[in-house]
XYZ file of C-alpha atoms in Angstrom:
749
model
C -5.224 6.727 -33.760
C -6.509 10.166 -32.729
C -7.684 12.563 -35.427
C -9.277 15.996 -35.175
C -9.282 17.770 -38.526
C -9.623 21.528 -38.841
C -11.276 22.040 -35.506
C -11.734 25.437 -33.956
C -11.458 25.779 -30.181
C -15.242 26.022 -30.125
C -15.710 22.679 -31.907
C -13.009 21.034 -29.823
C -14.859 22.132 -26.691
C -18.105 20.824 -28.193
C -16.845 17.264 -28.733
C -14.779 17.136 -25.506
C -16.602 15.948 -22.428
C -18.629 13.038 -21.054
C -21.173 11.332 -23.325
C -23.681 8.883 -21.844
C -26.136 6.503 -23.443
C -28.016 3.234 -22.866
C -27.480 0.320 -25.226
C -30.703 -1.669 -25.610
C -30.575 -5.056 -27.284
C -30.928 -8.798 -26.717
C -33.180 -8.112 -23.730
C -30.556 -6.042 -21.915
C -30.003 -2.397 -21.062
C -26.362 -1.452 -20.671
C -25.244 2.027 -19.674
C -22.161 3.270 -21.499
C -20.073 6.406 -20.987
C -17.516 7.776 -23.447
C -15.070 10.305 -22.014
C -13.477 12.484 -24.720
C -10.699 14.967 -23.994
C -8.220 17.111 -25.870
C -4.520 16.209 -25.754
C -1.836 18.876 -25.410
C -0.940 18.416 -29.098
C -4.494 19.213 -30.221
C -5.516 15.603 -30.904
C -8.269 13.727 -29.101
C -8.190 10.879 -26.589
C -11.129 8.906 -25.230
C -12.016 6.156 -22.791
C -15.071 3.968 -22.208
C -16.889 3.120 -18.959
C -19.326 0.174 -18.739
C -20.317 0.225 -15.024
C -22.465 -2.934 -15.162
C -19.402 -4.906 -16.250
C -17.081 -3.229 -13.731
C -15.170 -1.595 -16.581
C -13.895 1.963 -16.185
C -11.394 3.963 -18.154
C -11.001 1.533 -21.090
C -8.628 3.472 -23.393
C -9.967 3.747 -26.948
C -7.482 3.243 -29.763
C -9.607 4.950 -32.415
C -10.858 8.506 -31.867
C -11.886 10.475 -34.959
C -13.872 13.685 -35.304
C -14.445 15.071 -38.799
C -17.188 17.537 -37.997
C -19.953 16.427 -37.623
C -18.941 12.729 -37.913
C -17.651 10.930 -34.811
C -15.931 7.506 -34.702
C -14.865 5.830 -31.468
C -13.314 2.368 -31.354
C -11.763 -0.253 -29.099
C -10.226 -2.899 -31.334
C -9.294 -5.207 -28.439
C -13.021 -5.903 -27.913
C -14.133 -5.364 -31.513
C -16.154 -2.277 -30.520
C -16.901 0.619 -32.886
C -19.305 3.534 -32.458
C -20.152 5.821 -35.372
C -22.368 8.862 -35.039
C -23.178 12.423 -36.019
C -22.769 15.326 -33.613
C -25.934 17.397 -33.210
C -25.276 19.963 -30.494
C -25.426 18.207 -27.122
C -26.378 14.843 -28.698
C -24.604 12.285 -30.891
C -26.959 10.127 -32.986
C -25.278 6.913 -34.061
C -24.853 3.147 -34.028
C -22.858 0.717 -31.914
C -21.105 -2.172 -33.691
C -19.713 -5.347 -32.102
C -19.340 -8.927 -33.377
C -21.473 -8.239 -36.431
C -24.281 -6.766 -34.335
C -25.491 -3.216 -35.053
C -27.517 -1.376 -32.385
C -28.729 2.256 -32.382
C -27.144 4.296 -29.579
C -27.826 7.918 -28.727
C -25.251 9.687 -26.577
C -26.051 12.793 -24.543
C -23.452 15.158 -23.194
C -23.406 15.248 -19.421
C -21.154 16.561 -16.720
C -18.619 13.996 -15.543
C -19.654 12.942 -12.065
C -17.029 13.373 -9.384
C -16.975 10.966 -6.425
C -18.626 12.221 -3.266
C -20.171 15.659 -2.830
C -18.085 18.075 -4.950
C -19.544 21.083 -3.117
C -17.758 20.146 0.122
C -13.986 20.377 -0.565
C -12.275 23.637 0.291
C -11.250 25.806 -2.641
C -7.640 26.037 -3.818
C -7.580 29.582 -2.417
C -8.709 28.358 1.027
C -6.066 25.616 1.059
C -3.440 28.138 -0.054
C -4.339 30.412 2.861
C -3.950 27.473 5.220
C -0.514 26.719 3.743
C 0.550 30.320 4.277
C -0.246 30.082 8.009
C 3.121 28.377 8.609
C 5.009 31.590 9.366
C 8.332 30.265 10.639
C 11.747 30.486 9.053
C 13.181 26.982 8.780
C 16.364 25.410 7.500
C 14.467 22.705 5.647
C 11.327 23.088 3.534
C 8.449 20.641 3.202
C 9.846 19.824 -0.240
C 13.160 18.762 1.317
C 11.351 15.984 3.164
C 8.762 14.970 0.572
C 10.312 15.488 -2.829
C 10.809 12.052 -4.317
C 14.528 11.261 -4.577
C 16.070 12.082 -7.954
C 16.923 8.371 -8.288
C 15.509 5.499 -6.231
C 14.280 1.887 -6.247
C 17.645 0.435 -7.312
C 17.721 -3.233 -8.327
C 20.322 -5.623 -9.707
C 19.494 -7.848 -12.672
C 19.662 -11.593 -11.906
C 22.869 -11.986 -13.924
C 24.419 -8.908 -12.334
C 25.109 -7.224 -15.684
C 22.563 -4.450 -15.231
C 21.450 -1.993 -12.576
C 17.923 -0.594 -12.797
C 16.466 2.392 -10.992
C 13.701 5.001 -11.117
C 14.731 8.543 -12.018
C 12.600 11.659 -11.753
C 12.412 14.205 -14.580
C 11.579 17.920 -14.477
C 7.827 17.113 -14.554
C 8.087 14.800 -11.506
C 7.575 11.721 -13.675
C 9.589 8.764 -12.414
C 10.782 6.608 -15.299
C 12.622 3.293 -15.033
C 16.160 3.227 -16.436
C 18.542 0.338 -17.010
C 22.305 0.804 -16.805
C 24.674 -1.721 -18.338
C 27.355 -1.923 -15.645
C 30.278 -2.863 -17.916
C 29.775 -0.035 -20.435
C 27.843 2.535 -18.402
C 25.201 2.715 -21.142
C 21.846 3.923 -19.790
C 18.480 3.194 -21.470
C 14.994 4.288 -20.476
C 13.021 1.060 -20.230
C 9.682 2.245 -18.812
C 8.097 5.662 -19.217
C 5.777 6.980 -16.529
C 2.892 8.931 -18.052
C -0.360 10.006 -16.391
C -0.548 7.133 -13.894
C 2.133 6.417 -11.313
C 4.352 3.357 -11.565
C 3.566 1.793 -8.179
C 6.389 -0.736 -8.341
C 8.663 -2.613 -10.720
C 11.127 -5.515 -10.754
C 13.159 -7.983 -12.792
C 11.376 -11.139 -13.935
C 14.421 -12.423 -15.857
C 17.594 -11.007 -17.394
C 15.702 -9.504 -20.344
C 12.278 -8.427 -19.048
C 11.002 -6.003 -16.419
C 7.598 -6.031 -14.724
C 5.787 -2.975 -13.441
C 2.493 -2.164 -11.718
C -0.033 0.661 -12.204
C -3.621 1.441 -11.280
C -5.943 4.302 -12.244
C -6.011 7.263 -9.887
C -5.465 5.131 -6.794
C -8.394 2.737 -7.393
C -6.144 -0.258 -6.503
C -7.294 -2.275 -9.523
C -3.669 -3.007 -10.334
C -2.477 -3.987 -13.803
C 0.819 -5.789 -14.445
C 2.924 -4.779 -17.445
C 6.115 -6.212 -18.946
C 8.781 -4.528 -21.084
C 12.172 -5.308 -22.594
C 15.232 -3.518 -21.239
C 15.167 -1.068 -24.165
C 11.459 -0.328 -23.644
C 10.279 -2.431 -26.571
C 7.556 -5.079 -26.509
C 5.644 -3.406 -23.694
C 2.416 -5.276 -22.980
C -0.361 -5.193 -20.405
C -0.263 -8.711 -18.988
C -3.621 -8.252 -17.213
C -5.781 -6.157 -19.607
C -8.973 -6.628 -17.615
C -10.788 -3.519 -16.406
C -12.177 -3.520 -12.899
C -9.905 -6.455 -12.024
C -7.144 -6.427 -9.406
C -3.887 -8.259 -10.142
C -1.364 -9.372 -7.523
C 1.789 -11.410 -7.986
C 1.571 -14.769 -6.203
C 4.836 -16.299 -7.349
C 7.877 -15.606 -9.507
C 11.006 -17.733 -9.602
C 14.443 -17.870 -11.171
C 13.509 -21.430 -12.190
C 10.659 -20.345 -14.478
C 11.856 -17.154 -16.084
C 9.282 -16.747 -18.840
C 6.139 -16.716 -16.744
C 4.760 -15.487 -13.451
C 1.808 -16.636 -11.389
C -0.732 -13.909 -10.754
C -3.905 -13.702 -8.686
C -6.877 -12.154 -10.529
C -10.469 -11.560 -9.416
C -11.485 -11.806 -13.070
C -14.275 -14.372 -12.853
C -15.608 -13.317 -9.468
C -14.846 -9.873 -8.066
C -14.793 -11.256 -4.515
C -12.072 -13.872 -4.967
C -8.629 -14.052 -6.580
C -7.630 -17.161 -8.523
C -4.162 -18.077 -9.834
C -3.189 -17.640 -13.481
C 0.057 -18.482 -15.260
C 1.009 -15.594 -17.556
C 3.788 -15.639 -20.145
C 5.746 -12.405 -19.666
C 6.817 -12.325 -23.319
C 3.506 -12.979 -25.084
C 0.856 -12.304 -22.436
C -0.580 -15.814 -22.940
C -2.675 -16.662 -19.885
C -3.739 -19.967 -18.331
C -5.941 -20.488 -15.297
C -4.274 -22.869 -12.842
C -6.936 -23.442 -10.201
C -10.616 -22.677 -9.743
C -11.994 -21.582 -6.399
C -15.208 -23.587 -6.396
C -16.451 -22.447 -2.980
C -16.698 -18.619 -3.027
C -18.467 -18.567 0.339
C -15.328 -20.113 1.857
C -12.743 -18.487 -0.405
C -9.105 -19.378 -0.885
C -7.123 -16.475 0.560
C -3.647 -17.429 -0.664
C -1.799 -19.972 -2.798
C 1.679 -21.466 -2.316
C 3.714 -22.509 -5.353
C 7.138 -24.089 -5.261
C 10.114 -22.831 -7.281
C 9.074 -24.953 -10.262
C 5.641 -23.322 -10.501
C 3.747 -26.256 -8.989
C 0.800 -25.505 -6.696
C 1.650 -27.146 -3.366
C -0.759 -25.583 -0.888
C -3.534 -23.082 -0.353
C -5.114 -21.270 2.593
C -8.891 -21.317 2.750
C -11.178 -19.160 4.856
C -13.918 -21.196 6.526
C -17.059 -19.417 7.734
C -15.127 -16.159 7.514
C -13.214 -16.708 10.789
C -11.268 -19.966 10.421
C -8.165 -20.625 8.323
C -7.573 -24.022 6.740
C -4.275 -25.087 5.189
C -4.571 -27.672 2.409
C -1.399 -29.340 1.126
C -0.606 -31.685 -1.779
C 2.175 -34.203 -1.116
C 4.820 -34.791 -3.768
C 3.509 -37.123 -6.466
C -0.101 -36.992 -5.293
C -3.113 -35.418 -6.983
C -5.358 -34.369 -4.119
C -4.924 -31.690 -1.463
C -5.323 -32.749 2.165
C -6.362 -30.647 5.132
C -3.321 -30.078 7.377
C -4.442 -27.468 9.916
C -7.574 -25.562 10.879
C -7.262 -22.611 13.217
C -8.658 -19.227 14.121
C -7.832 -16.594 11.496
C -5.466 -14.810 13.884
C -3.433 -17.963 14.464
C -0.780 -18.858 11.948
C 0.755 -21.850 10.248
C 2.273 -20.444 7.086
C 4.918 -21.771 4.705
C 7.913 -19.423 4.596
C 10.068 -21.509 2.223
C 10.493 -25.091 1.091
C 13.676 -26.798 2.264
C 15.110 -27.642 -1.141
C 18.360 -28.722 0.549
C 16.539 -31.799 1.799
C 15.785 -34.938 -0.182
C 12.282 -34.720 1.249
C 10.309 -32.543 -1.169
C 7.601 -32.055 1.447
C 9.830 -30.389 4.016
C 9.363 -26.665 4.672
C 10.175 -23.835 7.031
C 6.923 -22.685 8.620
C 5.940 -19.734 10.779
C 3.515 -20.823 13.480
C 1.885 -19.750 16.736
C -0.693 -22.559 16.922
C 0.683 -23.757 20.257
C 2.515 -20.620 21.366
C 1.800 -16.959 21.908
C 4.679 -15.644 19.798
C 5.156 -16.731 16.184
C 8.212 -18.949 15.756
C 10.053 -20.584 12.860
C 10.121 -24.390 12.640
C 11.171 -27.013 10.108
C 8.107 -29.137 9.293
C 7.508 -32.436 7.469
C 4.171 -32.443 5.658
C 4.382 -36.223 5.135
C 4.410 -37.027 8.834
C 2.689 -33.766 9.786
C 5.282 -33.246 12.505
C 7.822 -30.574 13.393
C 11.334 -31.796 12.601
C 13.008 -29.115 14.692
C 12.429 -25.702 16.183
C 14.536 -23.164 14.282
C 14.016 -19.803 16.000
C 11.788 -18.115 18.560
C 11.994 -14.938 20.629
C 10.381 -14.656 24.071
C 8.979 -11.148 23.547
C 8.435 -10.672 19.809
C 7.128 -12.621 16.836
C 9.761 -14.184 14.591
C 9.208 -12.955 11.029
C 12.390 -13.114 8.935
C 14.040 -16.026 7.108
C 16.560 -16.079 4.247
C 18.039 -19.011 2.291
C 20.891 -19.105 -0.222
C 19.814 -20.411 -3.630
C 23.435 -20.473 -4.796
C 24.620 -22.575 -1.840
C 21.955 -25.278 -2.150
C 19.377 -23.415 -0.072
C 21.551 -23.075 3.006
C 19.908 -21.126 5.830
C 21.640 -17.720 5.922
C 19.757 -15.866 8.650
C 16.542 -15.395 10.571
C 15.231 -12.502 12.624
C 12.473 -10.482 14.201
C 11.360 -6.906 14.775
C 11.582 -5.692 18.353
C 12.426 -2.089 19.098
C 14.429 -2.362 15.875
C 14.808 -5.075 13.229
C 17.284 -7.694 14.446
C 19.046 -10.166 12.130
C 20.760 -13.314 13.458
C 23.322 -14.756 10.997
C 23.399 -18.563 10.730
C 25.579 -19.705 7.815
C 29.320 -19.138 7.950
C 29.122 -17.276 4.641
C 26.514 -14.836 5.857
C 28.180 -14.447 9.256
C 31.178 -13.015 7.390
C 28.982 -10.722 5.271
C 27.083 -9.530 8.351
C 30.307 -8.963 10.285
C 31.807 -6.879 7.458
C 28.664 -4.769 7.020
C 28.287 -4.274 10.788
C 31.871 -3.014 10.992
C 31.394 -0.642 8.056
C 28.000 0.669 9.216
C 28.181 0.951 12.984
C 25.052 2.453 14.593
C 23.111 2.047 11.341
C 20.504 -0.451 10.242
C 21.253 -2.242 6.972
C 19.027 -4.473 4.874
C 19.739 -6.731 1.914
C 17.696 -5.195 -0.916
C 18.816 -7.673 -3.574
C 21.556 -9.950 -4.838
C 22.717 -11.527 -8.076
C 22.090 -15.184 -8.926
C 25.747 -15.861 -8.245
C 25.452 -14.083 -4.880
C 28.747 -12.328 -5.527
C 27.159 -8.868 -5.378
C 24.617 -7.665 -2.822
C 22.542 -4.501 -2.983
C 22.428 -3.053 0.532
C 20.360 -0.134 1.816
C 21.688 1.600 4.943
C 19.329 3.638 7.135
C 18.751 4.993 10.621
C 16.303 7.244 12.418
C 18.326 10.192 11.048
C 19.284 8.831 7.610
C 16.645 8.386 4.901
C 18.784 5.872 3.052
C 21.947 5.167 1.072
C 22.389 2.339 -1.409
C 25.653 0.384 -1.491
C 26.970 -2.453 -3.657
C 28.651 -5.066 -1.474
C 31.311 -7.252 -3.115
C 31.670 -10.633 -1.394
C 35.234 -11.074 -2.680
C 36.580 -7.802 -1.269
C 34.232 -7.697 1.705
C 33.638 -3.995 1.048
C 30.526 -1.965 0.303
C 30.810 0.833 -2.237
C 28.422 3.789 -2.123
C 25.964 3.725 -5.009
C 23.492 6.521 -4.184
C 22.399 8.802 -1.350
C 18.615 9.098 -1.606
C 18.232 12.407 0.249
C 21.589 14.205 0.359
C 19.855 17.524 1.144
C 19.018 16.294 4.668
C 22.020 16.505 6.990
C 21.992 13.695 9.571
C 23.281 16.061 12.253
C 20.135 18.170 11.862
C 17.686 15.286 12.124
C 15.828 14.284 15.290
C 16.282 11.185 17.415
C 13.564 8.514 17.316
C 13.602 6.921 20.774
C 11.892 3.609 21.666
C 9.608 3.869 24.718
C 7.777 1.343 26.908
C 4.988 1.997 29.412
C 2.113 0.259 31.187
C -1.490 0.707 30.081
C -4.135 1.513 32.674
C -5.108 -2.180 32.767
C -1.547 -3.465 33.046
C -0.481 -4.308 29.474
C 3.072 -3.530 28.386
C 2.866 -1.054 25.497
C 5.727 -0.176 23.162
C 6.130 2.851 20.940
C 8.408 5.652 19.784
C 8.935 9.322 20.547
C 10.736 11.535 18.034
C 12.189 14.478 19.926
C 13.142 17.859 18.473
C 16.320 19.505 19.757
C 14.318 21.783 22.085
C 13.075 18.716 24.003
C 16.627 17.426 24.391
C 17.498 20.805 25.898
C 14.900 20.260 28.614
C 12.019 22.255 27.150
C 8.462 20.972 27.059
C 7.398 20.946 23.406
C 4.172 20.605 21.407
C 3.408 17.004 20.397
C 1.775 15.380 17.368
C 0.195 12.080 18.416
C 0.287 9.799 15.356
C -1.737 6.549 15.715
C -1.056 4.019 12.958
C -3.421 2.544 10.390
C -4.713 -1.015 10.113
C -5.249 -1.406 12.970
C -4.838 -5.203 13.318
C -1.404 -6.652 12.719
C 0.147 -3.296 11.762
C 2.811 -1.558 13.844
C 5.050 1.483 13.812
C 8.773 0.835 13.363
C 12.083 2.469 14.171
C 13.756 4.259 11.284
C 13.682 7.428 9.240
C 10.171 8.888 9.219
C 9.803 11.954 6.946
C 6.634 13.068 8.768
C 8.217 12.907 12.210
C 11.349 14.671 10.942
C 9.272 17.447 9.361
C 7.350 17.866 12.609
C 10.624 17.959 14.602
C 12.035 20.629 12.284
C 9.061 22.811 13.316
C 9.614 22.090 17.013
C 6.993 19.332 17.438
C 7.629 15.922 19.006
C 5.897 12.889 17.466
C 4.383 10.111 19.584
C 3.714 6.734 17.948
C 2.070 4.057 20.095
C 1.910 0.374 19.179
C -1.387 -0.067 20.991
C -3.071 -3.401 21.672
C -4.018 -5.108 18.366
C -0.702 -4.043 16.794
C 1.360 -6.758 15.113
C 4.645 -8.326 16.166
C 3.948 -8.724 19.895
C 2.184 -12.099 19.929
C -1.403 -13.207 19.449
C -2.547 -12.399 23.002
C -1.587 -8.756 22.474
C -3.331 -8.805 19.084
C -6.512 -10.326 20.541
C -6.527 -7.803 23.400
C -7.620 -5.200 20.849
C -10.524 -7.158 19.361
C -13.850 -5.374 19.945
C -11.830 -2.550 21.535
C -11.332 -0.254 18.534
C -12.361 3.227 19.614
C -12.254 2.091 23.247
C -9.241 0.450 24.949
C -7.186 0.899 21.797
C -7.701 4.630 22.263
C -7.005 4.304 25.986
C -3.536 2.971 25.134
C -2.882 6.075 23.024
C -4.095 8.313 25.839
C -1.868 6.454 28.324
C 1.059 7.047 25.981
C 0.335 10.762 26.023
C 0.285 10.781 29.819
C 3.571 8.864 29.876
C 5.425 11.454 27.753
C 3.912 14.287 29.804
C 5.319 12.647 32.964
C 8.722 12.305 31.266
C 8.785 16.091 30.908
C 8.908 16.106 27.098
C 5.398 17.305 26.275
C 3.622 20.604 26.759
C 0.268 19.234 27.912
C -1.569 22.280 26.577
C -0.231 21.914 23.034
C -0.976 18.402 21.866
C -2.475 17.533 18.451
C -3.513 14.210 16.925
C -3.070 13.128 13.303
C -3.339 9.811 11.484
C -4.341 8.027 8.310
C -6.908 5.259 7.705
C -7.534 3.755 11.174
C -5.262 6.584 12.356
C -7.754 9.043 10.867
C -10.551 7.280 12.730
C -8.422 7.418 15.912
C -7.957 11.153 15.355
C -11.713 11.661 15.359
C -12.237 9.384 18.348
C -9.414 11.073 20.258
C -11.104 14.445 19.813
C -14.382 12.892 20.969
C -13.146 10.848 23.958
C -10.740 13.451 25.310
C -11.853 16.779 23.824
C -9.680 18.789 26.222
C -6.521 16.773 25.538
C -6.050 17.655 21.856
C -5.851 21.225 20.604
C -6.590 20.106 17.032
C -6.660 17.067 14.756
C -5.981 15.992 11.171
C -8.138 13.145 9.826
C -6.495 11.580 6.749
C -8.659 9.029 4.831
C -10.252 8.033 8.134
C -13.409 6.055 8.952
C -16.187 8.166 10.468
C -19.103 5.719 10.481
C -18.532 2.002 11.140
C -21.872 1.071 9.564
C -21.226 2.819 6.221
C -17.585 1.668 6.288
C -18.755 -1.959 6.435
C -21.449 -1.394 3.807
C -18.959 0.012 1.291
C -16.280 -2.710 1.395
C -14.678 -3.400 -1.995
C -15.892 -6.696 -3.448
C -12.652 -8.532 -2.662
C -13.034 -7.652 1.049
C -16.573 -9.021 1.392
C -15.607 -12.683 1.932
C -13.724 -11.500 5.033
C -16.689 -9.670 6.584
C -17.014 -12.134 9.485
C -13.325 -11.714 10.264
C -13.700 -7.933 10.282
C -16.697 -8.300 12.599
C -14.517 -10.247 15.030
C -11.980 -7.396 14.984
C -14.307 -4.380 14.977
C -17.943 -5.032 15.925
C -20.732 -7.345 14.749
C -23.482 -5.020 13.543
C -25.932 -7.951 13.487
C -25.550 -8.266 17.252
C -27.758 -5.578 18.885
C -25.383 -5.046 21.810
C -22.322 -4.698 19.578
C -24.214 -2.554 17.075
C -24.969 -0.176 19.950
C -21.271 -0.013 20.842
C -20.334 0.500 17.172
C -22.656 3.485 17.026
C -21.165 4.884 20.226
C -17.660 4.683 18.710
C -18.679 5.976 15.272
C -17.485 9.593 15.219
C -20.286 10.848 12.988
C -22.775 10.160 15.819
C -20.620 11.891 18.444
C -19.761 15.178 16.739
C -21.240 17.244 19.576
C -18.186 16.217 21.615
C -15.707 17.616 19.098
C -14.724 21.034 20.457
C -11.416 21.776 18.716
C -10.360 22.517 15.105
C -10.289 19.648 12.598
C -8.682 19.346 9.145
C -9.956 16.517 6.894
C -8.044 15.034 3.940
C -9.300 12.433 1.436
C -8.432 10.694 -1.835
C -11.599 10.648 -3.942
C -10.945 7.221 -5.501
C -10.237 5.441 -2.214
C -11.638 1.884 -2.520
C -11.145 1.057 1.168
C -12.327 4.110 3.075
C -14.725 5.701 0.630
C -14.969 9.473 0.250
C -18.399 9.274 1.900
C -16.634 8.657 5.231
C -14.947 12.068 5.082
C -17.924 13.791 3.446
C -20.144 12.704 6.348
C -17.960 14.153 9.072
C -17.308 17.415 7.197
C -20.985 17.948 6.430
C -22.093 17.148 9.994
C -19.517 19.456 11.628
C -20.186 22.320 9.240
C -23.895 21.981 10.005
C -22.913 22.657 13.639
C -21.086 25.813 12.642
C -17.549 24.410 12.520
C -15.128 25.737 9.936
C -13.595 22.469 8.660
C -10.924 22.748 5.961
C -11.356 19.795 3.586
C -8.661 18.800 1.088
C -9.762 16.309 -1.597
C -7.700 15.024 -4.511
C -9.619 13.460 -7.390
C -6.580 11.614 -8.732
C -5.739 9.808 -5.471
C -7.027 6.850 -3.481
C -6.173 5.535 -0.009
C -3.518 8.125 0.688
C -1.678 10.577 -1.551
C 1.104 9.254 -3.782
C 1.627 12.038 -6.303
C 4.453 14.294 -5.184
C 2.663 17.577 -5.803
C -0.352 16.371 -3.784
C 1.793 15.196 -0.883
C 3.636 18.508 -0.706
C 0.415 20.525 -0.759
C -1.036 18.310 1.973
C 1.978 18.644 4.287
C 2.234 22.394 3.726
C -1.448 22.775 4.575
C -1.038 20.563 7.661
C 1.961 22.611 8.814
C -0.127 25.770 8.450
C -2.959 24.143 10.397
C -0.625 23.076 13.210
C 1.060 26.506 13.332
C -2.350 28.125 13.620
C -3.391 25.882 16.511
C -0.207 24.912 18.378
C 2.137 27.907 18.249
């Protein structure tokens, strides 16, 4: 309920704003902030922040202003505040659980994260955008407008098709189409916050995920297919939800990890998707050695969990069928793996599972394992050069193994079952020279949802019918982009200066294919550990190619997919040999005759933003300019500002980056912290940051901008106060890429 009776614009402005006060009672002092704002229809909305309890943005369901009387309420917690407006103060009382406490609220300015004096003005960003002077066939919007429809999914029974569709205000709602009748219903409405993902939990209910402004404290919601009975399944502020398990065999509940009782650890809860009823399934009684993941079988029974020991070891505990206690099965270094991919329900042995392991090998491989005897039954799949990573079973055909695979230069699928061999053969014949992935299937496995892509095709959805063996086009995600106009993404391999084999990709504009040396954008990936760049359609690289720039992506040491020795080769080398691999990649493409060595830029996000800064420091003459996107600038402050749920993994991060408690490593960390090396930055820099980023806090970007400006550098700084670790809102993405194109035109043309 939101009421504002007979208010002039002046009075509406008087009550709107941020109101702070301190609740004193029962020996405690609790700061509270009420945020009141005017809706477009002239009514009022409000939210409550209680920082000491980790609660922010609690939406109030009672907001009344009958000048001068103010009433604010949150019925879910039995909270009511009643007061009288007196200029810049509200004198009133706070009511909860029969307790009445005086509370004075004072109007204050809402505090923005970081230093709000630093970001460039809208006018300055607009001027940067206008620097891109060329005349091009495709606009930035062509590459970064969200598709009109996307995220297609089949219902388990195959009667419905769901998808997200964008309206004229760029809101992406979830619709459900009844296939037999063609009837379309809007099931989920996107409002102020983005729907970060959705899916079917059963034939009648949909799940979806949202956070607030990119803070990554995800909430899970459920709704009926007609949009009714929408409920927040995890209505806990300052708490992060993640889905641990959902199964066709328990359709009315899901198992969710919540850091509700301790912000540093997630524990499993069983939540009824119809009622929201919640039950805790397991308590992590050793927070110093937290459980990192839980494994449930298809019946919702907890079978195993992975525990971090001393921050750097991983222990797998398993409970045999019919037993009560969990037993330790393996203990290994955190970077070694022994993980359960799927239980072998086709076997009479309920303790048989497909596992992914590299305990006694360099590359991860798939094996069938018996937890009773603690022995491998048989080796299933391994590749000599790449980690195995893909496994698929058929639920319909008694859990028959359909296929396994790996990611090398491209994703490779190896069919196993006769049924899937036929499906794979039919799809391969229909989509020659394309990559196709199974995006979903019905319970009966008579219909498959297939997405077809390539380096030049963003994606097309098809419905594959197993009876006819044909795939019928469902939707082209980006029909405005003609494949013939897109650039080739070419796998490359080269040797590092110390002899490692390094893989990567070069996306070449048409000018390079004609023999011309072109400007290059070097694009190091985020992570950095365990992450890699992949072959496929990359909107950034295609945008760059449309402007005549090549894009270099290097899977430097510490990247994932190439075995544990390659991963370990990057430990304690971030900012050092990791950067050397990127530099060696640049020299390789110069020798190939693709790159104009005098027009090379560097751009990346997260660790890629850090690598941008370090690239401009280590090799100041190599890069003409750089774009730092949500990048680390100071390893010490980066470590000190970890979100709570990262803190149990601090020792692991130390083993990857640097141990600041070790004087020698702390010295190295300072040497590879860009904020301490800004005197070496000689070329233009553009910095971009989401203000609500919980991983790389805004202070990381503020520091580098402030330090460089103090040296006389003109550093454009784009900040969005409704974004987190990267930009997700379409209008923000488009502004960012237009500004970056202007920046590159200014410095590379």
